[in-house]
Backbone as a printed PyTorch tensor [residue, N CA C, xyz], in Angstrom:
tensor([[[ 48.9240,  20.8000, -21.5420],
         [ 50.1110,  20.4450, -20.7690],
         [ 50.8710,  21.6580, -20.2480]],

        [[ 50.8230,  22.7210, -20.8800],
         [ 51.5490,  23.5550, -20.7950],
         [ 51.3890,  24.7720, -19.0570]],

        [[ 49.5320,  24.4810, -19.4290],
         [ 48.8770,  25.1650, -18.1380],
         [ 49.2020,  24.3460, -17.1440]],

        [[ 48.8780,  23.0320, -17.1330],
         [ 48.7480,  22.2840, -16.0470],
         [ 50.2350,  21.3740, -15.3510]],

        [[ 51.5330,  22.1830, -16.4310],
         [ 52.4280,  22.1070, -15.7640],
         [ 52.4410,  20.2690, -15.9440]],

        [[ 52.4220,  19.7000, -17.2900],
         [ 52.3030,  17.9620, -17.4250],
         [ 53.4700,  17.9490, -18.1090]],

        [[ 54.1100,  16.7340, -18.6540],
         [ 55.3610,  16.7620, -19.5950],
         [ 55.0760,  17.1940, -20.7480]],

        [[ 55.4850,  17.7670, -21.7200],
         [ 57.4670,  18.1780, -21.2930],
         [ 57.4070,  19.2720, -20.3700]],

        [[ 56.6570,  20.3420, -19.8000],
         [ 56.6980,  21.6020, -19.1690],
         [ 56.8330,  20.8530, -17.0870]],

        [[ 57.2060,  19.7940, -17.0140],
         [ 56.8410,  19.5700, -15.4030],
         [ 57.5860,  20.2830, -14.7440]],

        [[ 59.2070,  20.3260, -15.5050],
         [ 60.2860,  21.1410, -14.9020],
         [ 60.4490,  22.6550, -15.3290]],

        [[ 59.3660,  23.2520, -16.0640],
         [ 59.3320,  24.5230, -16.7280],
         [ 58.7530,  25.4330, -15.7080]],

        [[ 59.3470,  26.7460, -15.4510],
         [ 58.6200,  27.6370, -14.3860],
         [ 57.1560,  27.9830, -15.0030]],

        [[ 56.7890,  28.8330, -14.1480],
         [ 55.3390,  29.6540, -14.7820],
         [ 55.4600,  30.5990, -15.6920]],

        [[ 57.0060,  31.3910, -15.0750],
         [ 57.1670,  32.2190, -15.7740],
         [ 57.7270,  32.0990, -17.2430]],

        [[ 58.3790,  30.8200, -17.5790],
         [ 58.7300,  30.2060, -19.0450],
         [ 58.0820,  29.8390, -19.3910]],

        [[ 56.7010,  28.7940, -18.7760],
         [ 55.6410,  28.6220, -19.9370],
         [ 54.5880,  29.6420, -20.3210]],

        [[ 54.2110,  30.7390, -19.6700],
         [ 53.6230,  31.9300, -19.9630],
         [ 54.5160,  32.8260, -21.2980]],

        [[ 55.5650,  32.4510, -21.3350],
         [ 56.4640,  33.1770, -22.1080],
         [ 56.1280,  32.2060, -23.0820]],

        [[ 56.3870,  30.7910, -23.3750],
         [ 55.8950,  29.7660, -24.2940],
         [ 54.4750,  30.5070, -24.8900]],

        [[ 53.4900,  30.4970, -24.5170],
         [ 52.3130,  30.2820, -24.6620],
         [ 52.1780,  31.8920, -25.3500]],

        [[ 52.8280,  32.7790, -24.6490],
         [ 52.7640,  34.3260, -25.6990],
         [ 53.0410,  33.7700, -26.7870]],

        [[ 54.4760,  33.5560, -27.0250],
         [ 55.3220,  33.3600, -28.4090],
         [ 54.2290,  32.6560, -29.6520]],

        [[ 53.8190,  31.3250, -28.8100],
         [ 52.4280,  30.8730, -29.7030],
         [ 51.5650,  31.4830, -30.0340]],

        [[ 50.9450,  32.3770, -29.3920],
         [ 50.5520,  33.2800, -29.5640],
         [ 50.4210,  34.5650, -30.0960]],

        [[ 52.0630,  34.3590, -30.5170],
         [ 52.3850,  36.0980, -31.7560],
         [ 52.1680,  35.2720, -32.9810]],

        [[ 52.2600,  33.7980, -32.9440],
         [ 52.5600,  33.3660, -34.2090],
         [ 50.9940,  33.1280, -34.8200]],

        [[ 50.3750,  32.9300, -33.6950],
         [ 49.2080,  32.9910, -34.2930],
         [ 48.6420,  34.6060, -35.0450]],

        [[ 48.7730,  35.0800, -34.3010],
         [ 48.5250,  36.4860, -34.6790],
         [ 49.5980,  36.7260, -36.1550]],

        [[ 50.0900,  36.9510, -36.2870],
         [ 51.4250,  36.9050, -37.4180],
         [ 50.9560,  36.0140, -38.6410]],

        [[ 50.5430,  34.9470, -38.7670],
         [ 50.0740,  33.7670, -39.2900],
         [ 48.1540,  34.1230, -39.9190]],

        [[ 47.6630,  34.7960, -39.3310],
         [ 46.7610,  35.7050, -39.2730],
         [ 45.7360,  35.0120, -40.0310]],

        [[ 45.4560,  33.5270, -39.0490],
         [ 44.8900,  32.3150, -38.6590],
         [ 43.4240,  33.0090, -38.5720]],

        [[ 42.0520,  32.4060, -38.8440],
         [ 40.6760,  32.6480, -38.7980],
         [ 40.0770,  31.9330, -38.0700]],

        [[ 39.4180,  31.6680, -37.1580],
         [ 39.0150,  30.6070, -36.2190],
         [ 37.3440,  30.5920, -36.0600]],

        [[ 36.3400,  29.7960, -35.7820],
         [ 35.1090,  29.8820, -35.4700],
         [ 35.0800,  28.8160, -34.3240]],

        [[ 35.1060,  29.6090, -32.7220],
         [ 34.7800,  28.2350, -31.9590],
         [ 33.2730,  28.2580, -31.0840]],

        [[ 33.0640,  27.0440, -31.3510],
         [ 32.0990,  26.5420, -31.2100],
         [ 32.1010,  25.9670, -29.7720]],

        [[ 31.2590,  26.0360, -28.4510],
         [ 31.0710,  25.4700, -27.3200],
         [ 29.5440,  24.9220, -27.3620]],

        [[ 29.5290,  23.2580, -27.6150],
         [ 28.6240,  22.6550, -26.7800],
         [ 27.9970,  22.4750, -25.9730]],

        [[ 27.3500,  22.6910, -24.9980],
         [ 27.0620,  22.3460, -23.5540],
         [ 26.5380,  20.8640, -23.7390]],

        [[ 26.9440,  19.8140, -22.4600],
         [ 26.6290,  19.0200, -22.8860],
         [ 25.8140,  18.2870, -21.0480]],

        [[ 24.7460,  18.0610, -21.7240],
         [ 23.7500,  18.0570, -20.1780],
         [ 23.3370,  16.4830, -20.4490]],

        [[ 23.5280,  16.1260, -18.9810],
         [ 23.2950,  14.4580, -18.4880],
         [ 22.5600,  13.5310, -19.1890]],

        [[ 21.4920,  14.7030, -20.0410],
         [ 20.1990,  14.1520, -20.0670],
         [ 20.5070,  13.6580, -22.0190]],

        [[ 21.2900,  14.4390, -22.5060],
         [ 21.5500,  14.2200, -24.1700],
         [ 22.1590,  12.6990, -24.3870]],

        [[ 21.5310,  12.8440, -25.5200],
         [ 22.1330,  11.8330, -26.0660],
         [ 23.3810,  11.7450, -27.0260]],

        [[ 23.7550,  10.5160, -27.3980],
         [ 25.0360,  10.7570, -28.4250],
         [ 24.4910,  11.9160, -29.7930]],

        [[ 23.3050,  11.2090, -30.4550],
         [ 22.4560,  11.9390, -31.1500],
         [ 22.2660,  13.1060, -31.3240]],

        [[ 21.7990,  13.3380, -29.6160],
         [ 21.3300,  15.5870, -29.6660],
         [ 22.5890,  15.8070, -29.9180]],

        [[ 23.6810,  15.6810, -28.9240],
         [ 25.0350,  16.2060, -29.2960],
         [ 25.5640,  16.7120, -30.8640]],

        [[ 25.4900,  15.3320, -31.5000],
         [ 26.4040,  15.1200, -32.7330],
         [ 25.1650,  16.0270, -33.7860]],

        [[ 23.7080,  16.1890, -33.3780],
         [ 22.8240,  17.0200, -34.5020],
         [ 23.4240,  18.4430, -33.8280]],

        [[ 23.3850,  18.8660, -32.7020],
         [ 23.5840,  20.7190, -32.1670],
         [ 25.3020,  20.8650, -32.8960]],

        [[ 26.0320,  19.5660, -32.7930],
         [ 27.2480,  19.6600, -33.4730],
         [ 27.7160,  20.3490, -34.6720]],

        [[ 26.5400,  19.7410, -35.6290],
         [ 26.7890,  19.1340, -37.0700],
         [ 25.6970,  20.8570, -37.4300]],

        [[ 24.3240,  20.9760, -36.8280],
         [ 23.9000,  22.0800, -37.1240],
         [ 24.7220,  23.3570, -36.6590]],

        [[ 25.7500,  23.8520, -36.2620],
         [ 26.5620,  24.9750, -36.0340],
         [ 27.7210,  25.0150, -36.8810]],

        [[ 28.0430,  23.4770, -37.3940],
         [ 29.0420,  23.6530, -38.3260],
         [ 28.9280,  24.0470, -39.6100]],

        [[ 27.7940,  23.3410, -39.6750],
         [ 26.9690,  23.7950, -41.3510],
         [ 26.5690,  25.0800, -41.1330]],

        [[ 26.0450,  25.5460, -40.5960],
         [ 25.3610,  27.2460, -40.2360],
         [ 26.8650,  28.0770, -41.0430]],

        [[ 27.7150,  27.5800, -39.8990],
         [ 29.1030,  28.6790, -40.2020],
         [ 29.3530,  28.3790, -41.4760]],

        [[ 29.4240,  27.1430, -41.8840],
         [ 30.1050,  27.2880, -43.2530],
         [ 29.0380,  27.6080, -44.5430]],

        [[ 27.5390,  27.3020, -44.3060],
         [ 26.9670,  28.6300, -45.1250],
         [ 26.9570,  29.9410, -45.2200]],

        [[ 27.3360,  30.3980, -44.1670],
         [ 27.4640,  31.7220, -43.7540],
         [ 28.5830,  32.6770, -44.3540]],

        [[ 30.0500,  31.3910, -44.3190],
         [ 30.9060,  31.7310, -44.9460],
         [ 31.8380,  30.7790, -46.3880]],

        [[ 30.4810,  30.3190, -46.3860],
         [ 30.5560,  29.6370, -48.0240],
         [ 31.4440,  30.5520, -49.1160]],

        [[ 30.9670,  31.7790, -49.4630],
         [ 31.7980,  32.0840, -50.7600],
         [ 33.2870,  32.2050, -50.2490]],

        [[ 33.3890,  32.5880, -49.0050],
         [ 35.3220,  32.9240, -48.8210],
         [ 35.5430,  31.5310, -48.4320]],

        [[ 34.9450,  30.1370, -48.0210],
         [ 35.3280,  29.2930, -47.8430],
         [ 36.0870,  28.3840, -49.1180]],

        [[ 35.0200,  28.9360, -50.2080],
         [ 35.0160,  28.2130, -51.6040],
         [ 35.9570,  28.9610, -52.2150]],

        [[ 36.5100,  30.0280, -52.2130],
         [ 37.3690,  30.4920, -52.7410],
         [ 38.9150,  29.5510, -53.0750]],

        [[ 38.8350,  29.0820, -51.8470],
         [ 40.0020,  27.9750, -51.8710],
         [ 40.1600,  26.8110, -52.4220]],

        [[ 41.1350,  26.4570, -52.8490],
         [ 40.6870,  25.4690, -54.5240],
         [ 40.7270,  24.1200, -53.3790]],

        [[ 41.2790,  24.0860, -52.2400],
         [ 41.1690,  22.5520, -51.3890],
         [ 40.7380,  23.0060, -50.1210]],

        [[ 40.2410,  22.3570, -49.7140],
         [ 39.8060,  22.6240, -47.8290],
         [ 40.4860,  21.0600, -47.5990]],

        [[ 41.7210,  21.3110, -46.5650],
         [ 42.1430,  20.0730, -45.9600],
         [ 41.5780,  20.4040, -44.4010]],

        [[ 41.3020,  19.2380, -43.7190],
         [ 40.9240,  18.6550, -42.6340],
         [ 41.9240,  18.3310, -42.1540]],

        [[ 42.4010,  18.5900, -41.4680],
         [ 43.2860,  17.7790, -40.5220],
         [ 43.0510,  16.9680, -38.8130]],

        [[ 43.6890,  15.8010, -38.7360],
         [ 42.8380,  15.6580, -37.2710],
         [ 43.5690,  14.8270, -36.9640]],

        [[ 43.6240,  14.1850, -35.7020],
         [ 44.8340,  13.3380, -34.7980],
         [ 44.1140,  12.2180, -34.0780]],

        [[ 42.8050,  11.7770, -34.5140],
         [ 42.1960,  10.7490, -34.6870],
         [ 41.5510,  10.7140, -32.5550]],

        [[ 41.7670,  12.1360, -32.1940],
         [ 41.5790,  12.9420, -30.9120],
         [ 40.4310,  12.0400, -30.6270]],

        [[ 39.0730,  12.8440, -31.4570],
         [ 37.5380,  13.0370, -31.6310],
         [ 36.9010,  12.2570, -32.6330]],

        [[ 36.9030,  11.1360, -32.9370],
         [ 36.3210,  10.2300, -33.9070],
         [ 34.8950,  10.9630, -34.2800]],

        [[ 34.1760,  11.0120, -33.7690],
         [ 33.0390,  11.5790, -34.0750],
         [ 33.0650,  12.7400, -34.1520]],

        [[ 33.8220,  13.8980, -34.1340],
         [ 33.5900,  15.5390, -34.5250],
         [ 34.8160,  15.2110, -35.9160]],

        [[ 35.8850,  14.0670, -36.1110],
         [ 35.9690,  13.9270, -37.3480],
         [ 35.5670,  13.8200, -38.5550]],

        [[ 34.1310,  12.6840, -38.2520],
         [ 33.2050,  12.0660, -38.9350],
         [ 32.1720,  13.2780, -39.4100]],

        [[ 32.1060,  14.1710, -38.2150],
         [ 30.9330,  15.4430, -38.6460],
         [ 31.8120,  16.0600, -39.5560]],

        [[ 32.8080,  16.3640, -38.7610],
         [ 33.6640,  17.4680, -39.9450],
         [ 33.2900,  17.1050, -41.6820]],

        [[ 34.1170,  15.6930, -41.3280],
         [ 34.8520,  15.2300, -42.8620],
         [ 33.3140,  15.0310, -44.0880]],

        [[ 31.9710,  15.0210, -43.2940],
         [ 30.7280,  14.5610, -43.7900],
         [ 30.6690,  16.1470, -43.9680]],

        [[ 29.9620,  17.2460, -43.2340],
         [ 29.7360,  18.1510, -43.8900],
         [ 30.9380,  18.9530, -44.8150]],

        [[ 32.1750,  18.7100, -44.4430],
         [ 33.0000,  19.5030, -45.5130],
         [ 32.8790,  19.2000, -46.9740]],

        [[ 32.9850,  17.5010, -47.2420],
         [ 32.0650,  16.9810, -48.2870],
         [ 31.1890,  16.8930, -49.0100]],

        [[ 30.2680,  17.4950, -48.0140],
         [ 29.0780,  17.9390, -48.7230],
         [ 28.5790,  19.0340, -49.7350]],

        [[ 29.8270,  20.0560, -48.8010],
         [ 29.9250,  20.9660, -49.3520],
         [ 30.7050,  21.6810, -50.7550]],

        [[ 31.6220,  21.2040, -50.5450],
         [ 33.2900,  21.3000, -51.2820],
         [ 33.5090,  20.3580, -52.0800]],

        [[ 33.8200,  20.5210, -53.3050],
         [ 34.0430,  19.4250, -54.0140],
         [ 35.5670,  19.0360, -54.2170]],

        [[ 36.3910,  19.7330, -53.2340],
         [ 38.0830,  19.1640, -53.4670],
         [ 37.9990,  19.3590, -51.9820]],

        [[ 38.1750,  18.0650, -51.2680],
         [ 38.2780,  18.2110, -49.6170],
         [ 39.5230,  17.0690, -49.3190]],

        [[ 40.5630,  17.1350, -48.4960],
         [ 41.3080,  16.4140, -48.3330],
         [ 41.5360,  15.8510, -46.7640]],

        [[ 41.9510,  15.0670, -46.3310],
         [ 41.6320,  14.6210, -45.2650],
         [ 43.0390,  14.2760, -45.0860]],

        [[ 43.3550,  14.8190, -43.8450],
         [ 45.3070,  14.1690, -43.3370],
         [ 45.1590,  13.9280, -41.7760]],

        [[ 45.7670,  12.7730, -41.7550],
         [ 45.9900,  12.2750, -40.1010],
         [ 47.4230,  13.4340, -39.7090]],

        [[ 47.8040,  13.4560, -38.7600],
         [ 48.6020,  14.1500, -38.6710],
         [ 49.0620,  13.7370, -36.8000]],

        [[ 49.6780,  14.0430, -36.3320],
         [ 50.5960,  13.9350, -35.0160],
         [ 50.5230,  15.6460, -34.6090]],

        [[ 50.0800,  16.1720, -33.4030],
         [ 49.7370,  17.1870, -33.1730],
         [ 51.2750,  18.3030, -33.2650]],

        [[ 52.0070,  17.5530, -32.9840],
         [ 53.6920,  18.3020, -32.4370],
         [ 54.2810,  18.7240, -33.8040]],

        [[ 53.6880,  17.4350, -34.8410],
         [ 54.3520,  17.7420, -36.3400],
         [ 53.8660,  19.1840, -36.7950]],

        [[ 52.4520,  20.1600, -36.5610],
         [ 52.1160,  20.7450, -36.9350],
         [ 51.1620,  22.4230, -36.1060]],

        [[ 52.1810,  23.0050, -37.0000],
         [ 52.0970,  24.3340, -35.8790],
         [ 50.8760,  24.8850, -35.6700]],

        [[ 49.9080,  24.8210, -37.2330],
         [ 48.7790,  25.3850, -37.3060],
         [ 47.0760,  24.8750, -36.2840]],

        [[ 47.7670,  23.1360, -35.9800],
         [ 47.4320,  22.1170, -35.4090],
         [ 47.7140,  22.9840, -34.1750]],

        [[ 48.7210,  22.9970, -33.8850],
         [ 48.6540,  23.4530, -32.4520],
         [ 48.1400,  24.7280, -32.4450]],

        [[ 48.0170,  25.7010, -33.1490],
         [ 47.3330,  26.6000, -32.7980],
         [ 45.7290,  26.6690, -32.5820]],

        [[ 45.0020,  25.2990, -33.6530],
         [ 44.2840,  25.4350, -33.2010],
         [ 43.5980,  24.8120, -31.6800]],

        [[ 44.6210,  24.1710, -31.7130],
         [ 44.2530,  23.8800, -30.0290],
         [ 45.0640,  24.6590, -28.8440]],

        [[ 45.6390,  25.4940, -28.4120],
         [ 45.8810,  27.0260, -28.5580],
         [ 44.6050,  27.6650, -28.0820]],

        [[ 44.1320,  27.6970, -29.3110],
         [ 43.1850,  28.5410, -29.4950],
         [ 41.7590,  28.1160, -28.6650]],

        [[ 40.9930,  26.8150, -29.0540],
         [ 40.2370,  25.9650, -28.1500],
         [ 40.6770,  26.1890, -26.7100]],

        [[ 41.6870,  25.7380, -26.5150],
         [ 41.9320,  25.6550, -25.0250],
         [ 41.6450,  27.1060, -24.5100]],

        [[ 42.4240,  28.0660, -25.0480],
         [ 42.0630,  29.3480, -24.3170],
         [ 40.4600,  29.7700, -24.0970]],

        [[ 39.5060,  29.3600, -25.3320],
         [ 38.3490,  29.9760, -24.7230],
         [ 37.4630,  28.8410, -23.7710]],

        [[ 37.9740,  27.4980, -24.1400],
         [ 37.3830,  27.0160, -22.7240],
         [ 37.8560,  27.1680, -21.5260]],

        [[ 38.8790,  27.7890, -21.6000],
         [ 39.2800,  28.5830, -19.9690],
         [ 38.3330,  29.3760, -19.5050]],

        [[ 37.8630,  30.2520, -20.8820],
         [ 37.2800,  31.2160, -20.8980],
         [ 35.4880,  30.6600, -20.1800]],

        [[ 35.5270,  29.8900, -20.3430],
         [ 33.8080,  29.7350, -20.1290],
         [ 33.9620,  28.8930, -18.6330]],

        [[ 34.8850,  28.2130, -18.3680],
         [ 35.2360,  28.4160, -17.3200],
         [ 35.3100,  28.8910, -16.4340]],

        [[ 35.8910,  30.0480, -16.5570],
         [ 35.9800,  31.1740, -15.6720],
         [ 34.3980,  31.6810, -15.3510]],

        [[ 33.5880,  31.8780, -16.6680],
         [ 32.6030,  32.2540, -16.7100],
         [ 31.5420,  31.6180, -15.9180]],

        [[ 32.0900,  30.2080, -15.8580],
         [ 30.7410,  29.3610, -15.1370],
         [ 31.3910,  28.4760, -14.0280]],

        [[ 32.2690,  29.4190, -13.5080],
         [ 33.2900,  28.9360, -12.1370],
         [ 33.3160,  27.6290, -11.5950]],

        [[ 34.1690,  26.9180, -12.7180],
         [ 34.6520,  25.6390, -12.7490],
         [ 35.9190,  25.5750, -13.0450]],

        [[ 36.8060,  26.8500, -12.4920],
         [ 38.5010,  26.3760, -12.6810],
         [ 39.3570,  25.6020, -11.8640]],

        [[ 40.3050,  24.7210, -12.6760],
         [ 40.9020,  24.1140, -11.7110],
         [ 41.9980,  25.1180, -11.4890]],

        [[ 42.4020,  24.4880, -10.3280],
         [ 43.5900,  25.2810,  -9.5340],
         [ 44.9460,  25.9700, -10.2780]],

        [[ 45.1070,  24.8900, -11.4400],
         [ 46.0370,  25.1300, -12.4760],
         [ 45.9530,  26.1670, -13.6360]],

        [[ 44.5680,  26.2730, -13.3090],
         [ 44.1120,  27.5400, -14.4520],
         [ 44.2990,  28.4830, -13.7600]],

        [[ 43.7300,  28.5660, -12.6730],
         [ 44.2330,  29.7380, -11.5310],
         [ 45.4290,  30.3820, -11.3390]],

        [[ 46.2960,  29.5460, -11.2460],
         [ 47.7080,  29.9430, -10.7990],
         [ 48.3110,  30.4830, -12.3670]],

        [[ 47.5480,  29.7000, -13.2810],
         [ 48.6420,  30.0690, -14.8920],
         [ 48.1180,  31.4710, -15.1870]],

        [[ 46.5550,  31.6230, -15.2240],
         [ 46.2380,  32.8030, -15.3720],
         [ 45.7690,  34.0870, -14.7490]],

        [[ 45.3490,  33.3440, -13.1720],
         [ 45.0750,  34.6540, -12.0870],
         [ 43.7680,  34.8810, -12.1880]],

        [[ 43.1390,  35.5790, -13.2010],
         [ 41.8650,  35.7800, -12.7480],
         [ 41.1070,  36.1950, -14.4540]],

        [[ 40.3060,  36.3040, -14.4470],
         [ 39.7340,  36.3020, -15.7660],
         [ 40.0530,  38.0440, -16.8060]],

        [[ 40.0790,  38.7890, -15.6370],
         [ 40.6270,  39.8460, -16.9780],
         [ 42.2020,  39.9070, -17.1080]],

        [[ 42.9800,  38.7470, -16.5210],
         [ 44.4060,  38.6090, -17.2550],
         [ 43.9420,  37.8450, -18.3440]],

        [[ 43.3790,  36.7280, -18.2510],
         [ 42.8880,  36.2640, -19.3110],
         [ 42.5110,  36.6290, -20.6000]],

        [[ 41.5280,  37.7620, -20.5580],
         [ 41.1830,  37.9990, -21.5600],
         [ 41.6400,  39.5490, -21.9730]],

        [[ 42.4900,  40.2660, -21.2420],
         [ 43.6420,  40.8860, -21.5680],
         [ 44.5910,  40.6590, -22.0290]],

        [[ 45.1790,  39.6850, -21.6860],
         [ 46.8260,  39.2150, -21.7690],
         [ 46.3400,  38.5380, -22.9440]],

        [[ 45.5150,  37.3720, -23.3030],
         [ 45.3700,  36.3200, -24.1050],
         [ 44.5490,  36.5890, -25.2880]],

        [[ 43.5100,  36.8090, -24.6120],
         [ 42.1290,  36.5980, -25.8620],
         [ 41.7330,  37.5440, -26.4270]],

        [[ 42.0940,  39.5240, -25.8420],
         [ 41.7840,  40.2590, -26.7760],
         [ 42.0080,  40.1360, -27.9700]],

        [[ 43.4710,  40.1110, -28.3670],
         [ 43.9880,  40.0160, -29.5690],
         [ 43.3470,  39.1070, -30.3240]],

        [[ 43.5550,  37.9870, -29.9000],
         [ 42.8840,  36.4840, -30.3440],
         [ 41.2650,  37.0370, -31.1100]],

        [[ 40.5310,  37.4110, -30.3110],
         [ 39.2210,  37.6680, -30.7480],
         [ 38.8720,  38.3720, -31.8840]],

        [[ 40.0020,  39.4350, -32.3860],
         [ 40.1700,  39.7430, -34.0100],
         [ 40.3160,  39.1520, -34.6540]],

        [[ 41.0530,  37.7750, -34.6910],
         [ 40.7560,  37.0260, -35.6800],
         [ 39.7540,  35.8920, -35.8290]],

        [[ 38.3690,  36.2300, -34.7730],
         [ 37.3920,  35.3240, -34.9780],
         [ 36.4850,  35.5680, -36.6170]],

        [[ 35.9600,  34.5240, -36.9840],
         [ 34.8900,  34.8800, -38.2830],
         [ 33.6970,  35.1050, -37.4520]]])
C-alpha cells in the first residue's frame, strides 16, 4: 500500500511514504531480524503440486541447513494472517516436523511489527526481481526510480541480515 500509494497512504506524498518505509526500515535493522527469502517462479504449465513440492523442498533445505541455531530456541512460533493457506499448511507441517515446541498464532498484520517487517522485507526483494525481469509497474517506478536506488537506498543494508 505504501508503494502504490492505496489507503491509508492515498493522501501521503512520496516524499512521506519513502520517509515511512526508511523508518521501517531502521527498525528492522535495529531489531536485527534474520530473513531467508525464497522466490518461486511459477510457470503456466505447474501444477498446484510442483509448486507446493519446489515450496516445501527450499524450506526444509534452509531449515536443515540452519537446524542447530534454529533449535537453539526453546519455541519456533509461526505466525500468519490466514494471507496463504497453503504456504501456511507447508510452513506449520515442516516446522513440526522438525521442532518439537512449535506454536502457531493467527495474528492481524497492523497488530504486529515483526509481521510487518516481514512483509517489508518480501515486498522489497520482489521489487527486486522485478526490476530484474522488467515487469515494473509504474508505481514501483515512480517510488523507487530505478534499480540501483533500490538496492542502494533499500536492500544493501537489508542483505546483511540475510541467513
Amino acid at each position: 500500500p505504501i508503494i502504490r500509494m492505496e489507503p491509508p497512504y492515498t493522501n501521503v506524498s512520496i516524499f512521506e511514504r519513502r520517509k515511512i518505509l526508511h523508518t521501517a526500515l531502521g527498525f528492522i535493522r535495529r531489531s536485527k531480524v534474520k530473513y531467508k527469502f525464497i522466490y518461486i517462479e511459477k510457470y503456466p504449465t505447474d501444477s498446484f503440486l510442483d509448486i507446493s513440492s519446489r515450496i516445501s523442498k527450499e524450506i526444509s533445505a534452509w531449515i536443515r541447513e540452519n537446524y542447530k541455531e534454529l533449535s537453539s530456541y526453546g519455541t519456533i512460533k509461526l505466525y500468519y494472517d490466514n494471507g496463504q493457506i497453503e504456504l501456511t499448511k507447508i510452513l506449520s507441517t515442516l516446522f513440526n516436523a522438525f521442532f518439537p515446541v512449535v506454536e502457531n498464532r493467527q495474528i492481524s498484520p497492523r497488530d504486529y511489527r515483526l509481521f510487518q517487517a516481514a512483509d517489508i522485507i518480501c515486498t522489497l526483494f520482489l521489487v527486486k526481481h522485478k526490476f530484474d525481469t522488467g515487469v515494473m509497474s509504474k508505481s514501483e517506478l515512480l517510488f523507487f526510480g530505478d534499480e540501483r536506488n533500490l538496492d542502494n537506498n533499500y536492500l544493501k543494508k537489508l542483505k546483511k541480515q540475510s541467513y
